[in-house]
Coordinates of C-alpha atoms and ligand atoms in Angstrom, one line a residue:
M287 CA 36.7 10.2 163.9
T288 CA 39.0 13.1 162.8
D289 CA 42.7 12.7 163.2
P290 CA 43.9 15.0 166.0
R291 CA 47.5 15.0 164.8
P292 CA 48.6 17.9 162.5
R293 CA 49.8 17.1 159.0
A294 CA 53.1 18.2 157.4
L295 CA 54.4 18.0 153.9
V296 CA 58.2 18.0 153.6
T297 CA 59.6 18.3 150.0
G298 CA 63.0 16.6 149.4
A299 CA 62.4 14.2 152.3
S300 CA 64.2 11.3 150.7
R301 CA 67.6 12.2 152.2
G302 CA 69.8 14.9 153.8
I303 CA 68.2 17.7 155.6
G304 CA 64.6 16.9 154.4
A305 CA 64.8 13.3 155.8
A306 CA 66.0 14.7 159.1
I307 CA 63.2 17.2 159.2
A308 CA 60.7 14.4 158.5
R309 CA 62.1 12.4 161.4
A310 CA 62.0 15.4 163.7
L311 CA 58.4 16.2 162.9
A312 CA 57.1 12.6 162.8
P313 CA 56.6 12.2 166.6
T314 CA 54.0 15.0 166.6
H315 CA 52.9 15.2 162.9
D316 CA 51.6 12.9 160.1
V317 CA 54.2 13.5 157.4
L318 CA 53.9 13.5 153.7
L319 CA 57.4 12.6 152.3
G320 CA 58.2 14.5 149.1
G321 CA 60.7 13.2 146.6
R322 CA 61.0 11.3 143.3
D323 CA 61.9 7.8 144.4
A324 CA 58.8 6.1 145.8
R325 CA 60.8 3.1 147.2
S326 CA 63.2 5.1 149.3
L327 CA 60.3 7.2 150.5
E328 CA 58.3 4.1 151.4
A329 CA 61.2 2.7 153.4
L330 CA 61.5 6.0 155.3
A331 CA 57.7 6.1 155.9
R332 CA 57.9 2.5 157.5
D333 CA 60.6 3.8 159.8
L334 CA 58.6 6.8 161.1
P335 CA 55.8 6.9 163.8
G336 CA 52.4 8.2 162.8
K337 CA 50.8 8.1 159.3
A338 CA 53.9 9.0 157.2
R339 CA 53.5 8.3 153.5
P340 CA 55.3 9.1 150.2
W341 CA 54.3 12.1 148.1
V342 CA 56.0 11.4 144.8
V343 CA 56.4 14.5 142.5
D344 CA 59.2 15.8 140.2
L345 CA 59.5 19.4 141.2
A346 CA 61.4 20.2 138.0
H347 CA 58.0 20.7 136.3
P348 CA 56.0 23.2 138.4
G349 CA 53.2 23.2 135.9
K350 CA 52.5 19.6 136.7
I351 CA 52.3 19.8 140.5
A352 CA 48.6 20.5 140.7
G353 CA 47.5 16.9 140.0
A354 CA 49.5 15.7 143.0
T355 CA 48.1 18.1 145.5
A356 CA 44.4 17.1 145.0
D357 CA 44.5 14.3 147.6
I358 CA 46.5 16.1 150.3
G359 CA 43.4 17.6 152.1
R360 CA 44.1 19.3 155.4
L361 CA 47.6 20.7 155.8
D362 CA 49.2 22.4 158.8
V363 CA 52.9 22.6 157.9
L364 CA 54.5 23.0 154.5
V365 CA 58.3 22.7 154.4
H366 CA 60.0 23.7 151.1
N367 CA 63.2 21.8 151.4
A368 CA 63.9 20.3 148.0
A369 CA 66.6 22.0 146.0
V370 CA 69.3 21.5 143.4
A371 CA 72.7 23.3 143.5
E372 CA 74.5 22.9 140.1
P373 CA 77.7 24.7 141.2
G374 CA 79.6 26.6 138.5
T375 CA 80.4 30.1 137.4
I376 CA 78.0 32.5 135.8
A377 CA 80.3 32.5 132.7
D378 CA 79.5 28.8 132.3
A379 CA 75.9 28.7 133.3
S380 CA 73.6 27.9 130.3
P381 CA 69.9 28.9 130.1
E382 CA 69.1 25.2 130.9
V383 CA 71.1 25.4 134.2
W384 CA 69.2 28.6 135.2
Q385 CA 65.9 27.0 134.3
R386 CA 66.6 23.8 136.2
V387 CA 67.8 25.5 139.4
F388 CA 64.9 28.1 139.4
A389 CA 62.3 25.4 138.5
V390 CA 63.0 23.3 141.6
N391 CA 64.3 26.0 144.1
L392 CA 61.7 28.7 143.4
F393 CA 59.0 28.2 140.8
S394 CA 57.9 24.8 142.4
A395 CA 57.9 26.3 145.9
A396 CA 55.7 29.2 144.6
E397 CA 53.3 26.9 142.8
L398 CA 53.0 24.4 145.7
T399 CA 52.4 27.3 148.1
R400 CA 49.7 28.7 145.8
L401 CA 47.9 25.4 145.6
L402 CA 48.1 24.6 149.3
L403 CA 47.3 28.1 150.7
P404 CA 43.6 27.5 151.1
S405 CA 44.3 24.5 153.3
L406 CA 47.1 26.3 155.2
R407 CA 44.8 29.4 155.8
Q408 CA 42.0 27.1 157.1
G409 CA 44.3 25.6 159.7
R410 CA 46.3 28.8 160.4
G411 CA 49.2 26.8 159.2
H412 CA 53.0 27.3 158.8
V413 CA 55.2 27.5 155.7
V414 CA 58.9 26.8 156.3
L415 CA 61.4 27.6 153.6
I416 CA 64.8 25.9 153.8
N417 CA 67.0 28.6 152.4
A418 CA 70.8 28.8 152.8
G419 CA 73.7 31.0 153.8
S420 CA 73.9 31.5 150.0
G421 CA 70.6 33.3 150.2
L422 CA 72.2 36.0 152.3
R423 CA 75.8 36.2 151.2
I424 CA 77.2 35.6 147.7
K425 CA 80.2 33.3 147.1
S426 CA 81.7 32.5 143.7
N427 CA 80.9 29.4 141.8
R428 CA 77.2 29.2 142.8
G429 CA 75.5 32.1 141.1
P430 CA 72.3 30.4 139.9
Y431 CA 71.8 28.6 143.3
A432 CA 72.5 31.8 145.2
A433 CA 70.2 33.8 143.0
S434 CA 67.4 31.3 143.4
K435 CA 67.9 31.4 147.2
Y436 CA 67.9 35.2 147.3
A437 CA 64.6 35.1 145.3
L438 CA 63.3 32.4 147.7
R439 CA 63.9 34.8 150.6
A440 CA 62.1 37.6 148.8
F441 CA 59.2 35.2 148.2
A442 CA 59.1 34.2 151.8
D443 CA 59.1 37.8 153.0
A444 CA 56.3 38.7 150.6
L445 CA 54.3 35.6 151.7
Q446 CA 54.8 36.5 155.4
A447 CA 53.5 40.1 154.8
E448 CA 50.5 38.8 152.8
E449 CA 49.5 35.8 154.9
K450 CA 49.9 37.2 158.4
P451 CA 46.3 38.5 158.4
Y452 CA 45.2 34.9 157.7
G453 CA 47.2 33.6 160.6
V454 CA 49.7 31.7 158.4
R455 CA 53.2 31.7 159.8
V456 CA 56.2 31.9 157.5
T457 CA 59.8 31.0 158.5
S458 CA 63.0 31.2 156.5
I459 CA 65.8 28.9 157.7
H460 CA 69.4 29.7 156.5
P461 CA 71.7 26.7 157.4
G462 CA 75.4 26.9 156.9
P463 CA 77.2 24.0 155.1
T464 CA 75.7 20.7 156.2
D465 CA 76.8 17.1 155.8
T466 CA 74.6 15.9 153.0
D467 CA 74.9 14.5 149.4
L468 CA 74.7 18.1 148.1
Q469 CA 78.0 19.0 149.9
R470 CA 79.7 15.7 149.3
K471 CA 79.1 16.0 145.5
A472 CA 80.3 19.6 145.5
A473 CA 83.6 18.5 147.2
E474 CA 84.0 15.6 144.7
R475 CA 83.5 17.9 141.8
A476 CA 86.0 20.4 143.2
G477 CA 88.5 17.6 143.9
Q478 CA 88.5 18.5 147.6
E479 CA 88.8 16.1 150.6
Y480 CA 85.4 15.7 152.3
R481 CA 85.4 15.7 156.1
P482 CA 81.8 15.3 157.5
D483 CA 82.9 16.6 160.9
Q484 CA 83.5 20.0 159.3
F485 CA 79.8 20.4 158.6
L486 CA 76.6 20.9 160.5
R487 CA 74.6 17.7 161.0
P488 CA 71.3 17.5 159.2
E489 CA 69.7 16.6 162.5
S490 CA 70.8 19.9 164.0
V491 CA 69.2 21.8 161.2
A492 CA 66.0 19.7 161.6
A493 CA 65.9 20.5 165.4
V494 CA 65.8 24.2 164.6
V495 CA 63.0 23.7 162.1
A496 CA 61.0 21.6 164.6
N497 CA 61.4 24.2 167.3
A498 CA 60.1 26.9 164.9
V499 CA 57.1 24.7 164.0
R500 CA 56.4 23.9 167.7
A501 CA 56.7 27.6 168.8
P502 CA 53.5 28.9 170.5
A503 CA 50.9 29.9 167.9
D504 CA 51.3 33.6 168.7
A505 CA 55.0 33.5 168.1
T506 CA 56.5 33.4 164.6
V507 CA 60.2 32.6 164.1
T508 CA 60.5 34.7 160.9
D509 CA 64.1 33.6 160.1
A510 CA 66.9 31.6 161.6
V511 CA 70.6 31.6 160.5
I512 CA 72.4 28.4 161.6
D513 CA 76.1 28.4 161.8
Ligands
NAP80 N1 73.8 20.7 152.5 C1 74.1 22.0 152.7 O1 75.2 22.3 152.9 C2 73.0 23.0 152.7 C3 73.3 24.3 153.3 C4 72.3 25.2 153.3 C5 71.1 25.0 152.8 N2 70.8 23.8 152.2 C6 69.5 23.6 151.7 O2 68.9 22.5 152.4 C7 67.9 21.8 151.5 C8 68.2 20.3 151.4 O3 69.5 20.2 151.0 P1 70.4 18.8 151.2 O4 71.7 19.2 151.4 O5 69.7 17.9 152.1 O6 70.3 18.2 149.7 P2 70.3 16.8 149.1 O7 70.9 15.8 150.1 O8 70.9 16.9 147.7 O9 68.8 16.4 149.0 C9 68.0 17.1 148.0 C10 66.6 16.7 148.1 O10 65.8 17.4 147.2 C11 65.1 16.5 146.4 N3 65.0 17.0 145.0 C12 66.0 17.4 144.2 N4 65.5 17.6 142.9 C13 64.1 17.3 143.0 C14 63.1 17.3 142.0 N5 63.3 17.7 140.7 N6 61.9 17.0 142.4 C15 61.6 16.6 143.7 N7 62.6 16.5 144.6 C16 63.8 16.9 144.3 C17 65.9 15.2 146.4 O11 65.0 14.2 146.1 P3 65.4 12.9 145.2 O12 65.8 11.9 146.2 O13 64.2 12.6 144.4 O14 66.6 13.4 144.3 C18 66.4 15.2 147.8 O15 65.4 14.7 148.7 C19 68.0 22.6 150.2 O16 67.1 23.5 150.1 C20 69.4 23.2 150.2 O17 69.5 24.3 149.4 C21 71.7 22.8 152.2

């Protein structure tokens, strides 16, 4: 018998916003949990309803993703959430920093999309890209991250234009600062006090994502800015 529940893949599901998105989708979707640490993903999978399971891939190497997509099969929702920030000035950013940030934040998203588009087209699926405020407004000290997020937005808009005829929906989500390891580490590095209550909760960002995914099929939330 075929499984009536739709299937979603969430990259960077081990913690932060990605884990919250996996939790928000799990009541209605079977979720593949992307990340590098199989044990933490297995623990999360045990905690979720439905057929959640780990999808262990290092997105720092886009050329190696293909082998890991072979067993995914049907896919209805692809959430590109994994990212690295690497704060610092452009004056200090080495070619390795640019390469690391773009490999995870853009090149892997592009390659994963390319590999999974046939399945997404078949099911008139949905691609959600977790972007950032930094993908719309530039601040100092995060040039490579912001550049990767601006490029991710361009990628999303091109994908939206090209895939609309196939019925594939594309949504860019631009959250403001959110209480996760990414923010906590940035505050530590800057020697600033970290106050979780000054940030969005990951669950709030995830609720917006889940609403976009559950919108009626004829309605596409093309972008959402969360403040
Ligand atoms: N937090 C914010 O203030 C904020 C604001 C706006 C937008 N965002 C965006 O929201 C998304 C999630 O951010 P977050 O704050 O939840 O970050 P986070 O807590 O640092 O989590 C990052 C996630 O990405 C995964 N990841 C990193 N490098 C990877 C790699 N090479 N291969 C596979 N997975 C990798 C991590 O998996 P591992 O466990 O394997 O490391 C982890 O699950 C990102 O796209 C970020 O740009 C965040």
